[in-house]
Tab-separated table of C-alpha atoms in Angstrom:
chain	number	residue	atom	x	y	z
A	220	UNK	CA	-14.393	-29.286	22.612
A	221	UNK	CA	-16.240	-29.583	19.335
A	222	UNK	CA	-14.606	-27.914	16.351
A	223	UNK	CA	-17.197	-26.867	13.799
A	224	UNK	CA	-16.701	-28.370	10.373
A	225	UNK	CA	-18.418	-26.017	8.008
A	226	UNK	CA	-15.427	-26.304	5.654
A	227	UNK	CA	-15.170	-25.226	2.054
A	228	UNK	CA	-15.333	-21.885	0.324
A	229	UNK	CA	-17.918	-19.218	-0.423
A	230	UNK	CA	-19.714	-21.555	-2.790
A	231	UNK	CA	-20.319	-23.979	0.085
A	232	UNK	CA	-21.676	-21.369	2.480
A	233	UNK	CA	-18.553	-19.882	4.074
A	234	UNK	CA	-18.944	-16.132	4.337
A	235	UNK	CA	-15.657	-14.333	3.979
A	236	UNK	CA	-14.665	-12.808	7.313
A	237	UNK	CA	-13.018	-9.418	7.438
A	238	UNK	CA	-11.082	-7.534	10.095
A	239	UNK	CA	-14.243	-5.796	11.312
A	240	UNK	CA	-15.930	-9.204	11.783
A	241	UNK	CA	-12.949	-10.435	13.819
A	242	UNK	CA	-13.066	-7.217	15.877
A	243	UNK	CA	-16.825	-7.565	16.478
A	244	UNK	CA	-16.484	-11.160	17.649
A	245	UNK	CA	-13.488	-10.423	19.888
A	246	UNK	CA	-15.120	-7.363	21.471
A	247	UNK	CA	-18.261	-9.437	22.053
A	248	UNK	CA	-16.431	-11.381	24.757
A	249	UNK	CA	-17.191	-10.270	28.308
A	250	UNK	CA	-14.655	-7.724	29.554
A	251	UNK	CA	-12.817	-7.555	26.219
A	252	UNK	CA	-11.127	-4.299	25.252
A	253	UNK	CA	-9.205	-3.297	22.140
A	254	UNK	CA	-5.665	-2.019	22.450
A	255	UNK	CA	-2.582	-1.954	20.292
A	256	UNK	CA	0.488	-4.140	20.324
A	257	UNK	CA	3.493	-3.596	18.076
A	258	UNK	CA	1.474	-1.376	15.738
A	259	UNK	CA	-1.581	-3.581	15.255
A	260	UNK	CA	-4.875	-4.103	17.112
A	261	UNK	CA	-5.051	-6.558	19.988
A	262	UNK	CA	-7.912	-7.745	22.140
A	263	UNK	CA	-7.422	-8.214	25.861
A	264	UNK	CA	-9.230	-9.394	28.924
A	265	UNK	CA	-7.762	-8.646	32.369
A	266	UNK	CA	-4.804	-6.945	30.626
A	267	UNK	CA	-3.878	-10.176	28.790
A	268	UNK	CA	-3.990	-10.586	25.007
A	269	UNK	CA	-6.294	-13.308	23.701
A	270	UNK	CA	-6.451	-12.257	20.035
A	271	UNK	CA	-4.812	-9.858	17.597
A	272	UNK	CA	-5.252	-8.650	14.020
A	273	UNK	CA	-2.182	-8.810	11.790
A	274	UNK	CA	-0.905	-5.685	10.011
A	275	UNK	CA	-2.380	-6.841	6.692
A	276	UNK	CA	-5.850	-7.333	8.256
A	277	UNK	CA	-6.142	-10.595	6.304
A	278	UNK	CA	-5.085	-12.691	9.279
A	279	UNK	CA	-5.839	-12.713	12.959
A	280	UNK	CA	-4.282	-14.602	15.872
A	281	UNK	CA	-6.057	-16.491	18.628
A	282	UNK	CA	-4.304	-17.714	21.792
A	283	UNK	CA	-5.252	-21.372	21.857
A	284	UNK	CA	-3.656	-24.286	23.673
A	285	UNK	CA	-1.466	-26.554	21.522
A	286	UNK	CA	-4.192	-29.248	21.621
A	287	UNK	CA	-6.886	-26.786	20.536
A	288	UNK	CA	-4.608	-25.492	17.801
A	289	UNK	CA	-4.087	-29.012	16.479
A	290	UNK	CA	-7.851	-29.683	16.402
A	291	UNK	CA	-8.600	-26.482	14.520
A	292	UNK	CA	-5.770	-27.080	12.042
A	293	UNK	CA	-6.955	-30.627	11.418
A	294	UNK	CA	-10.596	-29.572	10.900
A	295	UNK	CA	-9.795	-26.383	8.904
A	296	UNK	CA	-6.294	-26.583	7.378
A	297	UNK	CA	-6.955	-23.670	5.008
A	298	UNK	CA	-7.939	-21.348	7.844
A	299	UNK	CA	-5.705	-22.182	10.829
A	300	UNK	CA	-1.916	-22.509	11.166
A	301	UNK	CA	0.570	-22.019	14.000
A	302	UNK	CA	2.193	-18.617	14.324
A	303	UNK	CA	5.958	-18.568	13.861
A	304	UNK	CA	8.447	-19.862	16.402
A	305	UNK	CA	7.897	-20.513	20.071
A	306	UNK	CA	4.632	-18.574	20.138
A	307	UNK	CA	3.157	-20.941	17.567
A	308	UNK	CA	4.444	-24.010	19.400
A	309	UNK	CA	2.751	-22.675	22.544
A	310	UNK	CA	-0.639	-22.406	20.779
A	311	UNK	CA	-0.708	-18.967	19.162
A	312	UNK	CA	-2.708	-19.688	16.039
A	313	UNK	CA	-2.981	-17.707	12.837
A	314	UNK	CA	-6.462	-17.445	11.275
A	315	UNK	CA	-6.883	-16.665	7.579
A	316	UNK	CA	-10.041	-14.560	7.698
A	317	UNK	CA	-11.071	-15.198	4.089
A	318	UNK	CA	-11.082	-18.966	4.742
A	319	UNK	CA	-12.970	-19.241	8.027
A	320	UNK	CA	-16.688	-19.443	8.687
A	321	UNK	CA	-18.071	-17.017	11.285
A	322	UNK	CA	-19.218	-19.797	13.611
A	323	UNK	CA	-15.768	-21.422	13.560
A	324	UNK	CA	-14.025	-18.099	14.104
A	325	UNK	CA	-16.405	-17.407	16.988
A	326	UNK	CA	-15.541	-20.754	18.561
A	327	UNK	CA	-11.789	-20.122	18.254
A	328	UNK	CA	-12.058	-16.594	19.691
A	329	UNK	CA	-14.238	-17.856	22.536
A	330	UNK	CA	-11.710	-20.562	23.430
A	331	UNK	CA	-8.866	-18.028	23.296
A	332	UNK	CA	-10.840	-15.713	25.596
A	333	UNK	CA	-11.596	-18.595	28.001
A	334	UNK	CA	-7.951	-19.691	28.011
A	335	UNK	CA	-6.847	-16.161	28.864
A	336	UNK	CA	-9.475	-15.646	31.574
A	337	UNK	CA	-8.591	-19.001	33.150
A	338	UNK	CA	-4.858	-18.309	32.919
A	339	UNK	CA	-5.322	-14.957	34.620
A	340	UNK	CA	-7.367	-16.510	37.418
A	341	UNK	CA	-4.928	-19.318	38.159
A	342	UNK	CA	-1.585	-17.611	37.683
A	343	UNK	CA	-0.865	-14.413	39.526
A	344	UNK	CA	1.145	-11.851	37.630
A	345	UNK	CA	4.799	-12.241	38.607
A	346	UNK	CA	6.580	-9.136	39.588
A	347	UNK	CA	10.154	-8.920	38.432
A	348	UNK	CA	12.459	-8.930	41.353
A	349	UNK	CA	15.460	-6.690	41.416
A	350	UNK	CA	18.679	-8.435	40.508
A	351	UNK	CA	20.835	-9.148	43.523
A	352	UNK	CA	23.710	-6.748	43.936
A	353	UNK	CA	27.095	-8.411	43.930
A	354	UNK	CA	29.304	-7.136	46.613
A	355	UNK	CA	32.971	-7.389	46.463
A	356	UNK	CA	34.509	-9.697	49.047
A	357	UNK	CA	37.657	-7.592	49.070
A	358	UNK	CA	37.980	-5.061	51.844
């Protein structure tokens, strides 16, 4: 994986991304659909979330692997950070839209989409089994 290094701010050529740009890139992925999750937009492929927009529309989330997350954070520390808690440790990565170049955002969203497609292909959805019923041994 090559992480683009277009770094910097608007003066150095980074165009400020907005929620509609994030949405356009996410929906550009094959089979992607927009839904809603906990009151904010999410983007899914095969019924699995690969990206979301935060409530404030200033941040998005991409579902990267921990290694991909580390590479993006190293290359673009102003734009990428782990989400809170276990989700962040598992690779869910916050993207500050005003600090990311479109090409870099496109790369991150594409990787998130690929991760989700590959995860769906290799791991069947588990059905929750009914809990066993305890039966009294007394008669």
